[in-house]
Short mmCIF file of C-alpha atoms in Angstrom, two decimals:
data_model
loop_
_atom_site.label_atom_id
_atom_site.label_comp_id
_atom_site.label_asym_id
_atom_site.label_seq_id
_atom_site.Cartn_x
_atom_site.Cartn_y
_atom_site.Cartn_z
CA MET Z 189 91.85 77.00 89.31
CA ARG Z 190 89.25 74.57 87.97
CA GLY Z 191 89.30 71.10 89.44
CA TYR Z 192 89.91 72.33 92.98
CA SER Z 193 87.43 71.79 95.74
CA ILE Z 194 85.86 74.89 97.21
CA GLU Z 195 87.86 74.36 100.40
CA GLU Z 196 91.16 74.11 98.48
CA ARG Z 197 90.27 77.23 96.52
CA ALA Z 198 89.49 79.17 99.70
CA ILE Z 199 92.82 78.16 101.27
CA GLU Z 200 94.78 78.97 98.10
CA LEU Z 201 93.10 82.38 97.85
CA ALA Z 202 93.90 83.04 101.49
CA HIS Z 203 97.57 82.22 101.06
CA TYR Z 204 97.73 84.38 97.93
CA ILE Z 205 96.16 87.38 99.68
CA ILE Z 206 98.40 86.99 102.72
CA ASP Z 207 101.59 86.57 100.67
CA SER Z 208 100.88 89.32 98.13
CA LYS Z 209 98.80 91.67 100.32
CA ASP Z 210 96.55 91.92 97.26
CA THR Z 211 92.94 93.05 97.35
CA VAL Z 212 89.83 90.94 96.77
CA ARG Z 213 89.59 92.54 93.33
CA GLY Z 214 93.22 91.67 92.52
CA ALA Z 215 92.81 88.08 93.68
CA ALA Z 216 89.62 87.72 91.63
CA LYS Z 217 91.40 88.95 88.54
CA LYS Z 218 94.41 86.69 89.07
CA TYR Z 219 92.29 83.56 89.60
CA GLY Z 220 89.62 84.41 87.01
CA ILE Z 221 86.70 84.33 89.45
CA SER Z 222 84.29 86.97 90.70
CA LYS Z 223 85.00 89.35 93.57
CA SER Z 224 81.93 87.94 95.29
CA THR Z 225 83.34 84.43 95.15
CA VAL Z 226 86.70 85.53 96.55
CA HIS Z 227 85.02 87.46 99.33
CA LYS Z 228 82.72 84.57 100.26
CA ASP Z 229 85.62 82.09 100.18
CA VAL Z 230 87.91 84.08 102.44
CA SER Z 231 85.26 85.64 104.70
CA GLU Z 232 82.73 82.87 105.25
CA ARG Z 233 84.00 79.52 104.03
CA LEU Z 234 87.52 79.93 105.37
CA LEU Z 235 86.20 80.62 108.88
CA LYS Z 236 84.79 77.09 108.95
CA ILE Z 237 87.83 75.48 107.31
CA ASN Z 238 90.72 77.29 109.03
CA PRO Z 239 89.78 80.07 111.49
CA VAL Z 240 93.40 81.09 112.13
CA LEU Z 241 94.06 81.59 108.42
CA ALA Z 242 90.74 83.45 108.12
CA LEU Z 243 91.83 85.92 110.78
CA LYS Z 244 95.10 86.58 108.98
CA VAL Z 245 93.25 87.28 105.73
CA ARG Z 246 90.76 89.48 107.57
CA GLY Z 247 93.68 91.59 108.81
CA ILE Z 248 94.96 92.10 105.27
CA LEU Z 249 91.49 92.90 103.93
CA ASP Z 250 90.86 95.38 106.74
CA GLU Z 251 94.18 97.05 106.01
CA ASN Z 252 93.33 97.25 102.30
CA LYS Z 253 89.93 98.71 103.12
CA ALA Z 254 91.49 101.34 105.37
CA GLU Z 255 93.95 102.33 102.62
CA ARG Z 256 91.58 102.32 99.66
CA HIS Z 257 90.91 106.06 99.84
CA ILE Z 258 94.65 106.62 99.47
CA ARG Z 259 94.88 104.34 96.41
CA GLY Z 260 91.85 106.08 94.90
CA GLY Z 261 93.41 109.47 95.50
CA MET Z 262 96.68 108.38 93.91
CA ALA Z 263 94.83 107.04 90.85
CA THR Z 264 93.00 110.35 90.46
CA LYS Z 265 96.24 112.30 90.87
CA LEU Z 266 97.95 110.20 88.18
CA LYS Z 267 94.99 110.62 85.87
CA TYR Z 268 95.09 114.41 86.07
CA GLU Z 269 98.88 114.54 85.81
CA HIS Z 270 98.64 112.46 82.65
CA GLU Z 271 95.94 114.71 81.19
CA HIS Z 272 98.02 117.78 82.06
CA GLU Z 273 101.08 116.29 80.28
CA GLU Z 274 99.00 115.55 77.16
CA LYS Z 275 97.81 119.18 77.01
CA ASN Z 276 101.37 120.48 77.30
CA VAL Z 277 102.71 118.10 74.62
CA GLY Z 278 99.81 118.42 72.17
#
């Protein structure tokens, strides 16, 4: 992602999040940048560059935020199922 302008990076991140429905954390990992940078790019910088695109990303991020308790619960469930399987095998 190096060599891009900040504006180009913000737009590319926005398109990635919209297309993949990925989280800020997932986008940060994919592009090798911090969560803070992704959030600032798509929440602040993008509003000035392309407000329509910013609103689309905001919708995805709001949806992800609303669903995060479900993802957290599923991760916990899988963790304990895995631990239970190890006890029964071992």
